[in-house]
PDB file of C-alpha atoms in Angstrom:
ATOM      1  CA  MET A   1       7.329   3.307  25.640  1.00 39.00           C
ATOM      2  CA  THR A   2       4.063   4.415  26.879  1.00 44.00           C
ATOM      3  CA  LYS A   3       1.047   3.795  24.224  1.00 50.00           C
ATOM      4  CA  SER A   4       0.614   7.681  24.255  1.00 50.00           C
ATOM      5  CA  SER A   5       3.927   7.796  23.006  1.00 55.00           C
ATOM      6  CA  LYS A   6       4.080   5.412  20.039  1.00 74.00           C
ATOM      7  CA  THR A   7       3.581   6.930  16.540  1.00 90.00           C
ATOM      8  CA  ARG A   8       1.215   5.970  14.328  1.00 93.00           C
ATOM      9  CA  PHE A   9       1.858   4.905  10.762  1.00 96.00           C
ATOM     10  CA  THR A  10       1.404   7.949   8.128  1.00 96.00           C
ATOM     11  CA  LEU A  11       0.884   7.468   4.443  1.00 97.00           C
ATOM     12  CA  ARG A  12       2.551  10.143   2.760  1.00 96.00           C
ATOM     13  CA  PRO A  13       1.925  11.595  -1.027  1.00 97.00           C
ATOM     14  CA  GLY A  14       4.585  10.750  -3.589  1.00 95.00           C
ATOM     15  CA  GLU A  15       6.009   7.985  -1.235  1.00 96.00           C
ATOM     16  CA  TRP A  16       5.693   4.318  -1.943  1.00 96.00           C
ATOM     17  CA  TYR A  17       4.549   1.495  -0.059  1.00 97.00           C
ATOM     18  CA  ALA A  18       3.856  -2.486  -0.130  1.00 97.00           C
ATOM     19  CA  VAL A  19       0.446  -3.335  -0.191  1.00 97.00           C
ATOM     20  CA  GLU A  20      -1.580  -6.546   0.011  1.00 95.00           C
ATOM     21  CA  PHE A  21      -5.239  -6.587  -0.976  1.00 93.00           C
ATOM     22  CA  ILE A  22      -6.959  -9.481   0.759  1.00 93.00           C
ATOM     23  CA  GLY A  23     -10.356 -10.771  -0.398  1.00 88.00           C
ATOM     24  CA  ASP A  24     -12.029 -13.729  -2.069  1.00 85.00           C
ATOM     25  CA  GLU A  25     -11.430 -12.435  -5.205  1.00 81.00           C
ATOM     26  CA  PHE A  26      -7.734 -13.152  -4.945  1.00 80.00           C
ATOM     27  CA  GLY A  27      -8.562 -16.961  -3.662  1.00 70.00           C
ATOM     28  CA  ILE A  28      -8.158 -18.484  -6.969  1.00 69.00           C
ATOM     29  CA  ASP A  29      -4.356 -20.094  -5.693  1.00 71.00           C
ATOM     30  CA  GLY A  30      -5.620 -20.231  -2.036  1.00 70.00           C
ATOM     31  CA  GLU A  31      -3.709 -17.392  -0.970  1.00 79.00           C
ATOM     32  CA  LEU A  32      -6.292 -15.065  -0.862  1.00 87.00           C
ATOM     33  CA  ARG A  33      -4.149 -11.931  -1.609  1.00 89.00           C
ATOM     34  CA  SER A  34      -2.549 -10.130  -4.126  1.00 89.00           C
ATOM     35  CA  ARG A  35       0.509  -7.866  -3.768  1.00 93.00           C
ATOM     36  CA  SER A  36       1.626  -4.544  -5.318  1.00 93.00           C
ATOM     37  CA  ALA A  37       3.467  -1.504  -5.011  1.00 95.00           C
ATOM     38  CA  ILE A  38       1.987   1.674  -4.590  1.00 96.00           C
ATOM     39  CA  ARG A  39       2.735   5.247  -5.140  1.00 96.00           C
ATOM     40  CA  VAL A  40       0.493   7.534  -2.977  1.00 97.00           C
ATOM     41  CA  GLU A  41      -0.745  10.398  -5.208  1.00 97.00           C
ATOM     42  CA  GLU A  42      -3.274  12.069  -2.837  1.00 97.00           C
ATOM     43  CA  ILE A  43      -4.772  11.241   0.565  1.00 97.00           C
ATOM     44  CA  THR A  44      -8.388  13.132   1.371  1.00 96.00           C
ATOM     45  CA  LEU A  45      -9.681  12.592   5.023  1.00 93.00           C
ATOM     46  CA  SER A  46     -13.133  12.615   5.250  1.00 88.00           C
ATOM     47  CA  HIS A  47     -13.961  14.090   8.805  1.00 82.00           C
ATOM     48  CA  THR A  48     -17.066  12.283   9.358  1.00 81.00           C
ATOM     49  CA  GLY A  49     -15.947  10.365  12.494  1.00 80.00           C
ATOM     50  CA  GLN A  50     -16.108   7.059  10.396  1.00 86.00           C
ATOM     51  CA  ARG A  51     -12.364   6.752  10.406  1.00 91.00           C
ATOM     52  CA  GLN A  52     -12.673   7.470   6.218  1.00 94.00           C
ATOM     53  CA  PHE A  53     -10.262   8.535   3.636  1.00 96.00           C
ATOM     54  CA  GLU A  54      -9.741   8.952   0.145  1.00 96.00           C
ATOM     55  CA  LEU A  55      -6.823   7.334  -1.591  1.00 97.00           C
ATOM     56  CA  SER A  56      -5.304   8.307  -4.636  1.00 97.00           C
ATOM     57  CA  PHE A  57      -2.803   6.116  -5.866  1.00 96.00           C
ATOM     58  CA  TYR A  58      -0.718   4.471  -8.925  1.00 93.00           C
ATOM     59  CA  HIS A  59      -1.149   0.895  -8.632  1.00 91.00           C
ATOM     60  CA  ALA A  60       2.331  -0.792 -10.077  1.00 89.00           C
ATOM     61  CA  ASN A  61       1.004  -4.550 -10.452  1.00 83.00           C
ATOM     62  CA  TYR A  62      -2.103  -3.322 -12.927  1.00 79.00           C
ATOM     63  CA  PRO A  63      -1.617  -3.051 -16.685  1.00 68.00           C
ATOM     64  CA  ALA A  64      -0.510   0.125 -18.250  1.00 74.00           C
ATOM     65  CA  GLY A  65      -3.409   2.824 -18.695  1.00 74.00           C
ATOM     66  CA  VAL A  66      -5.624   1.665 -15.786  1.00 78.00           C
ATOM     67  CA  GLN A  67      -2.650   2.045 -12.717  1.00 88.00           C
ATOM     68  CA  GLY A  68      -4.545   5.013 -11.720  1.00 88.00           C
ATOM     69  CA  LYS A  69      -6.837   4.212  -8.535  1.00 93.00           C
ATOM     70  CA  ILE A  70      -9.421   5.908  -6.367  1.00 95.00           C
ATOM     71  CA  TYR A  71     -10.310   3.855  -3.295  1.00 94.00           C
ATOM     72  CA  THR A  72     -12.771   5.139  -0.398  1.00 95.00           C
ATOM     73  CA  LEU A  73     -11.387   3.264   2.558  1.00 97.00           C
ATOM     74  CA  GLN A  74     -12.295   2.577   6.029  1.00 96.00           C
ATOM     75  CA  THR A  75      -9.291   2.399   8.456  1.00 97.00           C
ATOM     76  CA  LEU A  76     -10.109  -0.895  10.685  1.00 97.00           C
ATOM     77  CA  GLU A  77      -6.448  -0.978  12.361  1.00 97.00           C
ATOM     78  CA  ARG A  78      -3.502   1.718  12.429  1.00 96.00           C
ATOM     79  CA  GLY A  79      -0.288   0.523  14.085  1.00 96.00           C
ATOM     80  CA  GLU A  80       3.186   1.578  13.967  1.00 96.00           C
ATOM     81  CA  HIS A  81       4.246   0.087  11.032  1.00 97.00           C
ATOM     82  CA  TYR A  82       1.034  -0.388   9.044  1.00 98.00           C
ATOM     83  CA  ILE A  83      -2.371   0.392   8.065  1.00 98.00           C
ATOM     84  CA  LEU A  84      -5.315  -2.110   7.710  1.00 98.00           C
ATOM     85  CA  ALA A  85      -8.320  -0.514   5.592  1.00 97.00           C
ATOM     86  CA  ARG A  86     -11.457  -1.976   3.986  1.00 97.00           C
ATOM     87  CA  SER A  87     -12.614  -0.764   0.604  1.00 94.00           C
ATOM     88  CA  ALA A  88     -16.039   0.961   0.563  1.00 91.00           C
ATOM     89  CA  ASP A  89     -16.199   0.664  -2.918  1.00 88.00           C
ATOM     90  CA  HIS A  90     -15.569  -3.159  -3.541  1.00 85.00           C
ATOM     91  CA  THR A  91     -18.305  -6.112  -3.019  1.00 85.00           C
ATOM     92  CA  PRO A  92     -17.127  -8.826  -1.894  1.00 84.00           C
ATOM     93  CA  ALA A  93     -15.125  -6.668   0.859  1.00 86.00           C
ATOM     94  CA  ARG A  94     -11.580  -5.804  -0.154  1.00 91.00           C
ATOM     95  CA  LEU A  95      -9.140  -5.188   2.677  1.00 96.00           C
ATOM     96  CA  MET A  96      -5.832  -3.517   2.112  1.00 96.00           C
ATOM     97  CA  PHE A  97      -2.776  -4.109   3.998  1.00 98.00           C
ATOM     98  CA  ILE A  98      -0.376  -1.307   3.702  1.00 98.00           C
ATOM     99  CA  TYR A  99       3.147  -0.966   5.177  1.00 98.00           C
ATOM    100  CA  ASP A 100       6.886   0.315   4.292  1.00 97.00           C
ATOM    101  CA  ILE A 101       8.258  -1.088   1.108  1.00 95.00           C
ATOM    102  CA  THR A 102      11.675  -2.682   1.154  1.00 92.00           C
ATOM    103  CA  TRP A 103      14.163  -4.459  -1.195  1.00 90.00           C
ATOM    104  CA  GLU A 104      13.524  -7.456   0.436  1.00 90.00           C
ATOM    105  CA  TRP A 105       9.844  -7.409  -0.200  1.00 93.00           C
ATOM    106  CA  LEU A 106      10.433  -6.506  -3.944  1.00 92.00           C
ATOM    107  CA  ARG A 107      12.683  -9.147  -4.298  1.00 90.00           C
ATOM    108  CA  THR A 108      10.412 -11.906  -2.454  1.00 92.00           C
ATOM    109  CA  HIS A 109       7.377 -11.026  -4.308  1.00 90.00           C
ATOM    110  CA  PHE A 110       8.612  -9.541  -7.808  1.00 88.00           C
ATOM    111  CA  GLY A 111      12.156 -11.195  -8.240  1.00 87.00           C
ATOM    112  CA  VAL A 112      13.581  -7.372  -8.253  1.00 85.00           C
ATOM    113  CA  PRO A 113      17.377  -7.915  -8.113  1.00 82.00           C
ATOM    114  CA  GLN A 114      19.274  -6.500  -4.777  1.00 73.00           C
ATOM    115  CA  PRO A 115      20.511  -3.140  -6.420  1.00 73.00           C
ATOM    116  CA  SER A 116      23.857  -1.303  -5.135  1.00 67.00           C
ATOM    117  CA  ASP A 117      23.688   0.105  -1.297  1.00 64.00           C
ATOM    118  CA  SER A 118      23.560   3.780  -3.004  1.00 65.00           C
ATOM    119  CA  GLU A 119      20.728   2.667  -5.073  1.00 74.00           C
ATOM    120  CA  ASP A 120      17.663   4.947  -4.085  1.00 84.00           C
ATOM    121  CA  MET A 121      14.427   2.835  -3.851  1.00 86.00           C
ATOM    122  CA  ARG A 122      12.231   5.892  -4.678  1.00 86.00           C
ATOM    123  CA  ARG A 123      14.270   6.777  -7.750  1.00 86.00           C
ATOM    124  CA  TRP A 124      14.153   3.129  -8.817  1.00 86.00           C
ATOM    125  CA  LEU A 125      10.611   2.443  -7.979  1.00 88.00           C
ATOM    126  CA  ASN A 126       9.698   5.996 -10.224  1.00 86.00           C
ATOM    127  CA  HIS A 127      11.986   4.294 -13.327  1.00 84.00           C
ATOM    128  CA  ASN A 128      11.078   1.002 -13.131  1.00 82.00           C
ATOM    129  CA  PHE A 129       7.053   0.971 -12.301  1.00 79.00           C
TER     130      PHE A 129
END
């Protein structure tokens, strides 16, 4: 596949994604990251040429009542399967590594049991998070 024919990872409103928040504030256990499922609510491009966008999302791994978040992000890297972005809203720096969510990821990081093959992940996430 030539470089020009590769697709780039794209976030879509209403869809769920796996995210790893990376930064010094998460270094208590030495891992420097926190994980969560997020549901993208809205994406607003800045059109400044700085690769910035505003991401409104539901943060499943936050306490009830404070799960709605809006971050201004700068894309650092955008591959076929992920986006790595830096939050312009946080000091010290906070990175977000966003990629497709899977049942395996949910099981590994949150102990979610593997559902039946017919279980729709989006419906399950909407109901359980």
